[in-house]
CSV table of C-alpha atoms in Angstrom, one decimal:
chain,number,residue,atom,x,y,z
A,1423,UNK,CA,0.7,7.0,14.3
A,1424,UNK,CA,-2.1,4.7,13.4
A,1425,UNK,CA,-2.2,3.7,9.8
A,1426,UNK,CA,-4.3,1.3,7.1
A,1427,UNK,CA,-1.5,-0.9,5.1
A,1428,UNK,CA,-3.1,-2.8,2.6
A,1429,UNK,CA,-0.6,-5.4,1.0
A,1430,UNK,CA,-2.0,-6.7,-2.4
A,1431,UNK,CA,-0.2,-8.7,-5.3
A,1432,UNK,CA,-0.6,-6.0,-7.3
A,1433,UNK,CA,0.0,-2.9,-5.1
A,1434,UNK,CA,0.3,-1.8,-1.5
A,1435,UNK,CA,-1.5,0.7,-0.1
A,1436,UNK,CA,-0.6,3.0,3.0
A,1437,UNK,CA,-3.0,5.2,4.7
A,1438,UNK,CA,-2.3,7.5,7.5
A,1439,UNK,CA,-4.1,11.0,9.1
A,1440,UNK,CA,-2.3,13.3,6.4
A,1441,UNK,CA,-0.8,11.1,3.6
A,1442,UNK,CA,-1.6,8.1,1.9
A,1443,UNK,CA,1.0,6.2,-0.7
A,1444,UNK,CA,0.4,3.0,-3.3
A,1445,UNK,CA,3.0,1.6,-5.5
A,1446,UNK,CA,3.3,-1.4,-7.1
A,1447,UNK,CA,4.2,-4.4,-5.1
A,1448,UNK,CA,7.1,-5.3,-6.7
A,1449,UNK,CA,10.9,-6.0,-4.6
A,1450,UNK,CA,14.1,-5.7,-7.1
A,1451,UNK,CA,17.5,-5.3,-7.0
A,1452,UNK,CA,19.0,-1.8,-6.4
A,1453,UNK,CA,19.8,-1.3,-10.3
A,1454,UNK,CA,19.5,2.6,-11.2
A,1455,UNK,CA,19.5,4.4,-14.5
A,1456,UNK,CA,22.7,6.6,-14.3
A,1457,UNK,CA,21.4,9.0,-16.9
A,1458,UNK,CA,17.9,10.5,-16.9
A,1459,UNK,CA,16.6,13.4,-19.2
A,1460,UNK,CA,13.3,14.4,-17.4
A,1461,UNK,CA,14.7,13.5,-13.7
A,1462,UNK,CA,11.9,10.6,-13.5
A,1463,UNK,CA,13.4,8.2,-10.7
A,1464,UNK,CA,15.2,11.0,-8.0
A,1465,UNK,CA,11.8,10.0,-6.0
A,1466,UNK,CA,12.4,6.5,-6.4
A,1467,UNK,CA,11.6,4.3,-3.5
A,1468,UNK,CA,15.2,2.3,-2.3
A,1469,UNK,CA,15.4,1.4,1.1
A,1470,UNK,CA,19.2,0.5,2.1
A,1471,UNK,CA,18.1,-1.4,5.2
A,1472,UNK,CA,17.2,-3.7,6.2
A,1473,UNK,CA,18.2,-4.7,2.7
A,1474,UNK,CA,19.5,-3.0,-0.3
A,1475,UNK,CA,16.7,-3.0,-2.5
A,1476,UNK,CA,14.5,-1.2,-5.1
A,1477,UNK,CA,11.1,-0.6,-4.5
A,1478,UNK,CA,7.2,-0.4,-6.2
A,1479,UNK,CA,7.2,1.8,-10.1
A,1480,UNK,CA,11.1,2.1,-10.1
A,1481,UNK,CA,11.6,-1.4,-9.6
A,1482,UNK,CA,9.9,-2.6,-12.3
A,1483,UNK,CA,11.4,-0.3,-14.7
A,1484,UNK,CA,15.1,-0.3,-13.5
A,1485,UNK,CA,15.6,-3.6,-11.6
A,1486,UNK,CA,17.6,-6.9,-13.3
A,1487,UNK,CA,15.9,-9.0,-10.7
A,1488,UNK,CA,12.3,-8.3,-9.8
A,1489,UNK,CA,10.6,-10.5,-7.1
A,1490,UNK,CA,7.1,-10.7,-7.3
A,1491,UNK,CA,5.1,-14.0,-5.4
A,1492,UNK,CA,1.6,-14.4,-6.3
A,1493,UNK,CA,1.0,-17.6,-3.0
A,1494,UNK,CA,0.1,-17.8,-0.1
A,1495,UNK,CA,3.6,-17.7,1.3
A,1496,UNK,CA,4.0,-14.9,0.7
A,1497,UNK,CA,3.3,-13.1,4.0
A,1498,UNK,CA,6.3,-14.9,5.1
A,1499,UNK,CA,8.8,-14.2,2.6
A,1500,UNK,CA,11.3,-11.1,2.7
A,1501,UNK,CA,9.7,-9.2,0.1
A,1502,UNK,CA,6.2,-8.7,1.7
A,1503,UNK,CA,7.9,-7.4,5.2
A,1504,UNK,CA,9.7,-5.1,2.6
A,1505,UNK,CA,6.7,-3.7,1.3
A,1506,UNK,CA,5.3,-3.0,4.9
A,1507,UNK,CA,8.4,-1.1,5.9
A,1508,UNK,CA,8.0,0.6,2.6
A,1509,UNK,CA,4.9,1.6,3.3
A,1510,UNK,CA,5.8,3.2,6.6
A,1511,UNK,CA,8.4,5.2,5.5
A,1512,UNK,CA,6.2,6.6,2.6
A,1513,UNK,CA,3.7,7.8,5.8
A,1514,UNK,CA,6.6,8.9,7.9
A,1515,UNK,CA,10.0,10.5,7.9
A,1516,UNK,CA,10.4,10.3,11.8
A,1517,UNK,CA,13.8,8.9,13.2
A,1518,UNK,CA,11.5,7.3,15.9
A,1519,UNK,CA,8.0,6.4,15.5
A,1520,UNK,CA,5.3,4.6,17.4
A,1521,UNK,CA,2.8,2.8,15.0
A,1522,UNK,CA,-0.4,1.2,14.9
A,1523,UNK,CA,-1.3,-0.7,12.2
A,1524,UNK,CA,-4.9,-2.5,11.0
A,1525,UNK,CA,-4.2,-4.7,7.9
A,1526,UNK,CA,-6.6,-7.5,6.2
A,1527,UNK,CA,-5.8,-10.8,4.8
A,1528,UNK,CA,-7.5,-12.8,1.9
A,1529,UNK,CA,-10.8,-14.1,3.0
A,1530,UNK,CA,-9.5,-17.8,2.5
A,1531,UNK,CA,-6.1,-17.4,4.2
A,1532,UNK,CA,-7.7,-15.5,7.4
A,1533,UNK,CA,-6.7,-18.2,9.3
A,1534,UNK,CA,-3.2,-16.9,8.5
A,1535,UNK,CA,-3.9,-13.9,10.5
A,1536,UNK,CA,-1.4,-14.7,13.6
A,1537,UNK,CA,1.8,-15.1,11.4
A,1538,UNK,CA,0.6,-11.6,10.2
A,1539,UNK,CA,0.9,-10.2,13.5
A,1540,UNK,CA,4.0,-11.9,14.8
A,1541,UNK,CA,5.7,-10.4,11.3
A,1542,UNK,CA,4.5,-6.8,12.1
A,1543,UNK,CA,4.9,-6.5,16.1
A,1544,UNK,CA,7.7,-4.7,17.1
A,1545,UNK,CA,10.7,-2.6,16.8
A,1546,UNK,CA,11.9,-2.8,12.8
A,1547,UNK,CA,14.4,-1.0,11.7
A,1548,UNK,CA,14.6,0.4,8.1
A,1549,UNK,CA,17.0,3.5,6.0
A,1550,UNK,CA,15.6,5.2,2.7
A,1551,UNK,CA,18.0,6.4,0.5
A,1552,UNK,CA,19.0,9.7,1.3
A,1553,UNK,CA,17.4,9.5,4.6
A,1554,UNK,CA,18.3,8.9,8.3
A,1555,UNK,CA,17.7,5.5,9.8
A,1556,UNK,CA,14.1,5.2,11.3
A,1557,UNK,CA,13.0,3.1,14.0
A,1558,UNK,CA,9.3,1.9,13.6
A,1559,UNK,CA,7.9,0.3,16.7
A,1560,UNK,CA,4.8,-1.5,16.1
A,1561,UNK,CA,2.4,-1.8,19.4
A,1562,UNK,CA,-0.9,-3.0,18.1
A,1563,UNK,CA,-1.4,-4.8,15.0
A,1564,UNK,CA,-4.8,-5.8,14.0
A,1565,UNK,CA,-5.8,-8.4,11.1
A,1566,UNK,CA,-9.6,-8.0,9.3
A,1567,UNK,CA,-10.5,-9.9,6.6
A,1568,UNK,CA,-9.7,-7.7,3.6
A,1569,UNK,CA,-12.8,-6.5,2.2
A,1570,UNK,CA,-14.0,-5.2,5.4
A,1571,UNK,CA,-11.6,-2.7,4.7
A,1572,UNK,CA,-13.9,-1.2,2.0
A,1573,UNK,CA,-17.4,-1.0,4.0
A,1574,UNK,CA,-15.4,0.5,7.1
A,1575,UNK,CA,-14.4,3.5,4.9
A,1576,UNK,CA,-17.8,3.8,3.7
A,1577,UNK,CA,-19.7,3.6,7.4
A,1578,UNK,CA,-17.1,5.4,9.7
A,1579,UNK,CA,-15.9,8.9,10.0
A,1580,UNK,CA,-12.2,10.2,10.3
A,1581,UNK,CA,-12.3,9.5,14.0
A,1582,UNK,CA,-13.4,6.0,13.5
A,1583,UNK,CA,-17.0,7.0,14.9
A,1584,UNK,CA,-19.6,5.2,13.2
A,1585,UNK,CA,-21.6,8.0,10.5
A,1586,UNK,CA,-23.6,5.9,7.8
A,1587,UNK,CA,-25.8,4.0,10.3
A,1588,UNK,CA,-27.8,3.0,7.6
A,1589,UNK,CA,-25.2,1.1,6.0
A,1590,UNK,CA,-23.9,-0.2,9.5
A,1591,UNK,CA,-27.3,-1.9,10.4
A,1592,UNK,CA,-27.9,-3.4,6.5
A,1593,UNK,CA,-27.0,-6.3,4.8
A,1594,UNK,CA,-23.4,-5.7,2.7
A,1595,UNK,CA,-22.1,-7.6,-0.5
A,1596,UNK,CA,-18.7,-6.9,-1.3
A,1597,UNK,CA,-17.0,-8.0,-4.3
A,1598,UNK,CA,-13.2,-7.2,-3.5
A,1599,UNK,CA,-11.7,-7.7,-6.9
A,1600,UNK,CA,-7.5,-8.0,-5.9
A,1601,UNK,CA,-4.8,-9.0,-8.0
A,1602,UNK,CA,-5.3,-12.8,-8.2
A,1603,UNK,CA,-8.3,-13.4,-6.2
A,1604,UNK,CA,-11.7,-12.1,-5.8
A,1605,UNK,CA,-13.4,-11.6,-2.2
A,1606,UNK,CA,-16.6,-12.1,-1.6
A,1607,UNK,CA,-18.0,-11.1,1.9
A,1608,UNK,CA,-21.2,-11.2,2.9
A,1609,UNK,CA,-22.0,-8.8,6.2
A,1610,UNK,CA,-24.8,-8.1,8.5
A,1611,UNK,CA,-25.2,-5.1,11.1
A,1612,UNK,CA,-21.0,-5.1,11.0
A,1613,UNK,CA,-20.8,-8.8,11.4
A,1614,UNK,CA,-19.4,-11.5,8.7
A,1615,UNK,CA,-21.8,-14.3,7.9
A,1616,UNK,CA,-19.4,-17.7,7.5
A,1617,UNK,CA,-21.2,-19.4,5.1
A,1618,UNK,CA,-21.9,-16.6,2.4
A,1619,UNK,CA,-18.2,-15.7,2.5
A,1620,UNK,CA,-15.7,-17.4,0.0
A,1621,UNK,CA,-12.8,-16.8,-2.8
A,1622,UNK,CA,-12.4,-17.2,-6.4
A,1623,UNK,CA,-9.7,-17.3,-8.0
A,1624,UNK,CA,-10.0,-14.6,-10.5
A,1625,UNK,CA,-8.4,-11.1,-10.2
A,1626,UNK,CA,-7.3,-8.1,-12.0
A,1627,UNK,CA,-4.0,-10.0,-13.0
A,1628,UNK,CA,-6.4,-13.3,-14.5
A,1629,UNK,CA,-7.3,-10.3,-17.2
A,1630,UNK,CA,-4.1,-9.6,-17.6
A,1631,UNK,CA,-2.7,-12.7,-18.5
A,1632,UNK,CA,-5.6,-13.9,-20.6
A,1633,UNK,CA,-4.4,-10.7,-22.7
A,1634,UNK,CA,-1.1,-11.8,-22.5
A,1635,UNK,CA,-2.0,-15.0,-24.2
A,1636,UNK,CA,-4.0,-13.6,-26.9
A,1637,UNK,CA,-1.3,-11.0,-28.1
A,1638,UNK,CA,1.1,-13.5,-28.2
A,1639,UNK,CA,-1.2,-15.7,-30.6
A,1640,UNK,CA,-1.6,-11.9,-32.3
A,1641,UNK,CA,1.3,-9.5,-31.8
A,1642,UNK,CA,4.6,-11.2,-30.8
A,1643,UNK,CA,7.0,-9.0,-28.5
A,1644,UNK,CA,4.0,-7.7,-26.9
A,1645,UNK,CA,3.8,-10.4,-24.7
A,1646,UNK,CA,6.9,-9.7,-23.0
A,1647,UNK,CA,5.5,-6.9,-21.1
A,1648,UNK,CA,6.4,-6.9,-18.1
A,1649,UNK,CA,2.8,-7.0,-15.8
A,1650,UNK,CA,2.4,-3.5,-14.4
A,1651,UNK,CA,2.5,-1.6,-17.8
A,1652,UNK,CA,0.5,-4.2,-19.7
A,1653,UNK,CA,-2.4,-3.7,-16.4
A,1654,UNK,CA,-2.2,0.2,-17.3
A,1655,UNK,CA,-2.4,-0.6,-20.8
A,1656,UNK,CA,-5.6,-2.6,-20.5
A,1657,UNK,CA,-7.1,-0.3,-18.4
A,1658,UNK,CA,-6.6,2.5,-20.4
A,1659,UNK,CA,-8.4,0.1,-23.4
A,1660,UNK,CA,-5.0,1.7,-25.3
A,1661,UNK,CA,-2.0,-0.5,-26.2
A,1662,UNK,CA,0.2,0.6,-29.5
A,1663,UNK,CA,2.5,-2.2,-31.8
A,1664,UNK,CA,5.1,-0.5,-33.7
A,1665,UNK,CA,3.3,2.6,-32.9
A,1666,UNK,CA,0.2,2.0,-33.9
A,1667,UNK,CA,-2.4,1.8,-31.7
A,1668,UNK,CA,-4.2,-1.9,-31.8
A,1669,UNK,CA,-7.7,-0.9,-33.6
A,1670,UNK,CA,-9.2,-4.5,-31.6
A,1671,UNK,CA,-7.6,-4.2,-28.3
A,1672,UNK,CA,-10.5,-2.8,-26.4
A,1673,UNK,CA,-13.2,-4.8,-27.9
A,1674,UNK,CA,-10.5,-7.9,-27.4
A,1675,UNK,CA,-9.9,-6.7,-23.1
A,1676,UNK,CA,-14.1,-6.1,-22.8
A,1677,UNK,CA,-14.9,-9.8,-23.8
A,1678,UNK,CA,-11.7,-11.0,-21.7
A,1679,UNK,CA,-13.2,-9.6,-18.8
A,1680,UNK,CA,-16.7,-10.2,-19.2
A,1681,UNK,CA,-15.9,-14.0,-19.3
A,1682,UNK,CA,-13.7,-13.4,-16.2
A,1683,UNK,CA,-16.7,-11.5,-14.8
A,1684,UNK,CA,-19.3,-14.1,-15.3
A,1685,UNK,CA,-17.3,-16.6,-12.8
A,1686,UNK,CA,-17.5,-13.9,-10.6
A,1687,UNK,CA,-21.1,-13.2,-10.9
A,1688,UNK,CA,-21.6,-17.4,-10.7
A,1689,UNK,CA,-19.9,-17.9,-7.2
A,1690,UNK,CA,-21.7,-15.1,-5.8
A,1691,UNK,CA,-24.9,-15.6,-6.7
A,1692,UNK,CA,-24.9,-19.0,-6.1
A,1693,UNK,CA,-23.7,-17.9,-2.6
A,1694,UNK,CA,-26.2,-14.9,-2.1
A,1695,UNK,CA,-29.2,-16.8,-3.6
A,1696,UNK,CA,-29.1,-13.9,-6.0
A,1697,UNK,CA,-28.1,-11.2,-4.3
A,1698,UNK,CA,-32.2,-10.5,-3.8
A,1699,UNK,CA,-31.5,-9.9,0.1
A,1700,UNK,CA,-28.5,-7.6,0.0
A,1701,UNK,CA,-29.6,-4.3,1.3
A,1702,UNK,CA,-26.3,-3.0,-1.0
A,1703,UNK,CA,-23.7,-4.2,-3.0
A,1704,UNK,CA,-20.2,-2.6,-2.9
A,1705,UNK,CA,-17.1,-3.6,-5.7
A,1706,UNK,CA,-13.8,-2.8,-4.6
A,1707,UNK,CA,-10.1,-3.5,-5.1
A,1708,UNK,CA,-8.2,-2.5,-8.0
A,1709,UNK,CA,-9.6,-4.8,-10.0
A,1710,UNK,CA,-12.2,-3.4,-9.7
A,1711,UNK,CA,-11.8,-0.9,-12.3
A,1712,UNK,CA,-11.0,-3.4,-15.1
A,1713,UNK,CA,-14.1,-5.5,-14.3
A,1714,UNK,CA,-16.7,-3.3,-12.1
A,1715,UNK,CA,-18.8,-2.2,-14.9
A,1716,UNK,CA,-19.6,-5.5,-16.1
A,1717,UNK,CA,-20.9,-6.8,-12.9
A,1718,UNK,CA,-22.6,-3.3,-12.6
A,1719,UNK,CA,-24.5,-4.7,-15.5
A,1720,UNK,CA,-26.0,-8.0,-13.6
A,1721,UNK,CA,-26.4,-6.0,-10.7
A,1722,UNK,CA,-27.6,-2.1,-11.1
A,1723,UNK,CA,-27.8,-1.7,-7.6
A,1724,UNK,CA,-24.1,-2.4,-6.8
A,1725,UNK,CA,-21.5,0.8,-6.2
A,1726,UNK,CA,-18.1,0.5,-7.1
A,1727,UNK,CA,-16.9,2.2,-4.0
A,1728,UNK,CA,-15.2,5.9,-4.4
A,1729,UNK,CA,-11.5,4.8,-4.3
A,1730,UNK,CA,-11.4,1.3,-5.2
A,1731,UNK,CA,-8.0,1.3,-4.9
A,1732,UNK,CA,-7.4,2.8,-1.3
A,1733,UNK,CA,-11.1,1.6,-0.3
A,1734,UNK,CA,-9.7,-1.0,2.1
A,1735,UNK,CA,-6.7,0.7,3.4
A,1736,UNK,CA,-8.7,3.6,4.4
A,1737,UNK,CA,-11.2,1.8,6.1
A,1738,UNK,CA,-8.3,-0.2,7.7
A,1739,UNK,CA,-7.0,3.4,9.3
A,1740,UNK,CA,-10.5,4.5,10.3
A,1741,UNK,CA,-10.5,1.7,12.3
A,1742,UNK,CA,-7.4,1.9,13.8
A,1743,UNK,CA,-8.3,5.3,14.9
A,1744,UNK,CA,-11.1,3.9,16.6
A,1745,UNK,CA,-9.2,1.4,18.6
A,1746,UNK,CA,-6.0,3.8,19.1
A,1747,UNK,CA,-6.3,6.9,18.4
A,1748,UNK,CA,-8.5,8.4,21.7
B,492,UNK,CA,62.0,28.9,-5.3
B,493,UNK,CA,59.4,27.5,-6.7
B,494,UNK,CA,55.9,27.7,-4.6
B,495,UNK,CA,53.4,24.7,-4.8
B,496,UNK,CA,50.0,25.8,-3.8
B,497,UNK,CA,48.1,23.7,-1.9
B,498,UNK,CA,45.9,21.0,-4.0
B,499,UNK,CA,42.3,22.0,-4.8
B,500,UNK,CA,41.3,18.4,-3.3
B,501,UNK,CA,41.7,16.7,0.1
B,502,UNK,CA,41.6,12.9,-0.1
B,503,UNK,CA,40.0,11.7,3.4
B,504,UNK,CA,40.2,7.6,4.3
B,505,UNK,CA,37.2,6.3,5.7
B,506,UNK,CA,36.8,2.8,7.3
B,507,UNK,CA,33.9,0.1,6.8
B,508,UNK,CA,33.4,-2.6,8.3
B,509,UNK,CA,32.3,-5.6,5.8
B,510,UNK,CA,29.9,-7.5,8.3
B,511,UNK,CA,29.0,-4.2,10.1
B,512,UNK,CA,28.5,-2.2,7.3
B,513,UNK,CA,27.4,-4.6,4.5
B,514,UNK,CA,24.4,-2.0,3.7
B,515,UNK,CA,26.5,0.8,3.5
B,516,UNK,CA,29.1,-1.0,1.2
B,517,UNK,CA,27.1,-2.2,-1.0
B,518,UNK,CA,24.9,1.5,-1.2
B,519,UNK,CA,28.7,2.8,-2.1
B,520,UNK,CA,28.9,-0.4,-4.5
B,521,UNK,CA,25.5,0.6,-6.5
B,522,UNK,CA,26.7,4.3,-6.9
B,523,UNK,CA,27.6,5.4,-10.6
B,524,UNK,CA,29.7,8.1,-8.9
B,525,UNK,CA,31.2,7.0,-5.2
B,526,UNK,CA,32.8,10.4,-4.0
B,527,UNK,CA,29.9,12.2,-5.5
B,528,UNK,CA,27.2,10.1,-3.6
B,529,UNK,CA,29.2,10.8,-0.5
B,530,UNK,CA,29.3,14.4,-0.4
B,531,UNK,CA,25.8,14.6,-1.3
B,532,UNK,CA,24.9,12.6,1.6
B,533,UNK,CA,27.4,13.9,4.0
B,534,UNK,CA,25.4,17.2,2.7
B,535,UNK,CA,22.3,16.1,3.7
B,536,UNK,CA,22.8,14.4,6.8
B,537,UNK,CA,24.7,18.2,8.3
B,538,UNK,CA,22.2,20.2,6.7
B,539,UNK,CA,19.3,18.3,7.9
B,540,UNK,CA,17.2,20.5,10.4
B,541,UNK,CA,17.9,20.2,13.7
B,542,UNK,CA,15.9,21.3,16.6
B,543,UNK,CA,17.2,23.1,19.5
B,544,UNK,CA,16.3,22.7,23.3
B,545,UNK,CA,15.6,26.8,22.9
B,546,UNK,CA,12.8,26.0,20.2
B,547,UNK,CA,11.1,23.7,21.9
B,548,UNK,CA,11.1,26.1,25.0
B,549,UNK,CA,10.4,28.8,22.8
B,550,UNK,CA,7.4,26.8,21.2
B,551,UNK,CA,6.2,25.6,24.5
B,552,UNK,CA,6.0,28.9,26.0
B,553,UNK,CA,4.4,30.5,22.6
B,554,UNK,CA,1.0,27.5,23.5
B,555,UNK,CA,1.2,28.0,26.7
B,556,UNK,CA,0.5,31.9,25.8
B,557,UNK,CA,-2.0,31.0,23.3
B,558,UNK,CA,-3.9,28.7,25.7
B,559,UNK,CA,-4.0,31.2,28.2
B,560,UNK,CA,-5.2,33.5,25.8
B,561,UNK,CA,-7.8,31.4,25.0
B,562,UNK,CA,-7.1,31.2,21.7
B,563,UNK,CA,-6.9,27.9,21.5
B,564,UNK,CA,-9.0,25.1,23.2
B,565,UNK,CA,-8.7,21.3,23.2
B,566,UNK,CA,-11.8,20.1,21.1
B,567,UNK,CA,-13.8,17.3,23.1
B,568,UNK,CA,-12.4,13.5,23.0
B,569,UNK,CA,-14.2,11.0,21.4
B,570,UNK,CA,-14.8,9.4,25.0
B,571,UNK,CA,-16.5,13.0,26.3
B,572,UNK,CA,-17.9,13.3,23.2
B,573,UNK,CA,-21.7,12.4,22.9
B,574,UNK,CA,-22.3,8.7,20.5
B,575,UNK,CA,-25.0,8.1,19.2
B,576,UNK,CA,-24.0,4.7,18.2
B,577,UNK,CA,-26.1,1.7,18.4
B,578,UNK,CA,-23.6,-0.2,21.7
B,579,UNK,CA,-24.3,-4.0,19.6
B,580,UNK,CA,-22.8,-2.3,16.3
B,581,UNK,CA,-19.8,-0.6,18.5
B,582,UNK,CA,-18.9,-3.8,20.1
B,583,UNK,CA,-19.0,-5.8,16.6
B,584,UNK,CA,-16.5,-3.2,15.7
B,585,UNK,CA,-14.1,-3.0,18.8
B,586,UNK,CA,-13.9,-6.9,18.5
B,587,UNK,CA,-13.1,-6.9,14.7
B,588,UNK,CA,-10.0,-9.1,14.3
B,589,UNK,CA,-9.5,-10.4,17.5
């Protein structure tokens, strides 16, 4: 089975030939709600090995304990080799699987990409809840840096056979807006230019805590939200005290994240002399639905890519049906 | 005489293993209802499907007809297949992340 797992701060993504999954990347202890009117939760991820543990939506809503890292040691913690096994067993119910897996790492901790593959090669064994034990040997494990992800899915076909050549031979910017950091990646005819690749530190989740800020100053309790909700809230422009919707709150979120985007637009202009020479200019990542527009707005010719979301894991699995899947 | 009839229930006593086991005690542990979580998964697991030796003959035979009948053929591999892709641009990907 050859799949695209993207790992993000904010969600993981899985993609594989007939099913893709995302859930928020959040580990938590294996606290349940006993009673449930509308049956929300039966579907809940819990994996009961290697650990006991709540996983992504149901985590964040039931769990006493929630572990969420936001570093760069993260890929090494027990949490983020949770998520990956997750992920597998939201592609795959098979007792005994052979997988391939194409992930991508932060442009500034690319260097990381060995401890990646030593974390992901080999025989793992996990349990849902309610399933049979799966054994999930991974043989080939590939590491790209993560924005990649997004112009793959846009120049290759199912197969992994190259089908925009156009967009294969030009000059690509892509803005990969993530959870704490922003991407920037700079390619030409498939191939990464060093210099005019870098990192800022601004992500979906900067908005979301400069809103956390301001409601505290404005509308105390509201601050305690945990992160997930309060990201749906602000993306939805809709967020309700005492059950009133706030009249200011998307007026409030728009100049949040036009500040936030004008760092954005300052790092990479400064490092694509404009962006005058970029054939195209692609925004993904989730954040890129809380801040696309207004870098849409500097730059008319940039695309927010079709699925922001699962833009880099699909192009992760394209590739990995290139290299494996003959 | 009096007749007892025989009690609705039957109490079974199954062994764990606290090292061995840890995941499976501490499932049981998390449970809001213990014997109730065990008889749905002892449900589960002997009512999961299971596929005979006969099927797969069965289904292997059933191709091997349709093959012959030529109502099914093999669409071309990628490597057969003809690419029309620039052999600088397919390298730059083949090499990606190594």
């Amino acid at each position: 089975m050859q799949t695209g797992i993207d790992i993000g701060y904010n969600a993981t993504k899985a993609v594989a030939a007939q099913r893709r999954a995302t859930f928020p990347s959040a580990v938590g202890t294996p606290d349940r709600a006993r009673f449930s009117l509308n049956g929300k939760g039966e579907d809940a991820l819990v994996l009961v090995a290697p650990a006991h543990v709540l996983v992504g939506a149901e985590a964040i809503h039931q769990s006493r304990f929630l572990h969420r890292r936001e570093d760069r040691g993260w890929i090494q913690s027990d949490e983020w080799l949770t998520l990956f096994l997750a992920a597998l067993t939201e592609l795959t119910s098979g007792t005994a699987v052979d997988v391939d897996v194409v992930t991508g790492l932060p442009v500034a901790f690319y260097t990381d990409k060995a401890l990646v593959q030593e974390r992901l090669l080999g025989e793992h064994r996990v349990q849902r809840e309610g399933r049979r034990g799966q054994v999930l040997r991974v043989a080939n494990v590939r590491v790209i840096p993560q924005p990649f992800g997004s112009l793959l899915a846009e120049v290759l076909d199912d197969r992994g056979q190259i089908r925009r050549n156009d967009l294969a031979q030009a000059a690509v910017g892509l803005i990969d807006i993530g959870g704490k950091t922003c991407n920037l990646l700079s390619v030409n005819r498939l191939a990464e230019i060093g210099r005019e690749t870098a990192s800022v530190n601004v992500g979906g989740w900067t908005l979301v805590r400069a809103v956390r800020q301001w409601l505290s100053q404005h509308y105390p309790g509201l601050d305690d939200l945990r992160d997930h909700p309060l990201a749906a809230a602000i993306q939805q422009r809709n967020l309700r005290y005492y059950g009133e919707p706030i009249a200011e709150f998307a007026a409030v979120v728009d100049n949040l994240a036009a500040d936030l985007t004008q760092q954005i637009l300052s790092e990479a202009s400064h490092l694509w002399n404009g962006g005058a020479t970029l054939d195209a200019l692609l925004i993904t990542g989730g954040g890129a639905l809380l801040l696309g527009d207004h870098i849409r707005q500097h730059w008319p010719h940039a695309q927010i890519v079709a699925e922001p979301v699962y833009g880099n894991a699909v192009g992760y699995w394209k590739l990995a049906r290139r290299l494996w899947g003959q | 005489m009096t007749v007892t009839e025989p009690s609705r229930y039957v109490r079974k006593t199954v062994v764990l293993d606290r090292e061995r086991d840890a995941a499976l005690l501490a499932w049981l542990d998390a449970q809001a209802n213990t014997s109730a979580a065990i008889r749905a998964a002892l449900q589960a697991y002997s009512t999961a499907s299971t596929i005979t030796l006969e099927e797969v003959y069965r289904a292997v035979q059933d191709l091997t007809a349709q093959v012959r009948g030529g109502q099914w053929m093999p669409g071309p591999s990628v490597s057969t297949a003809e690419s029309n892709e620039d052999p600088e641009l397919a390298a730059q990907l083949d090499q990606l992340g190594l």
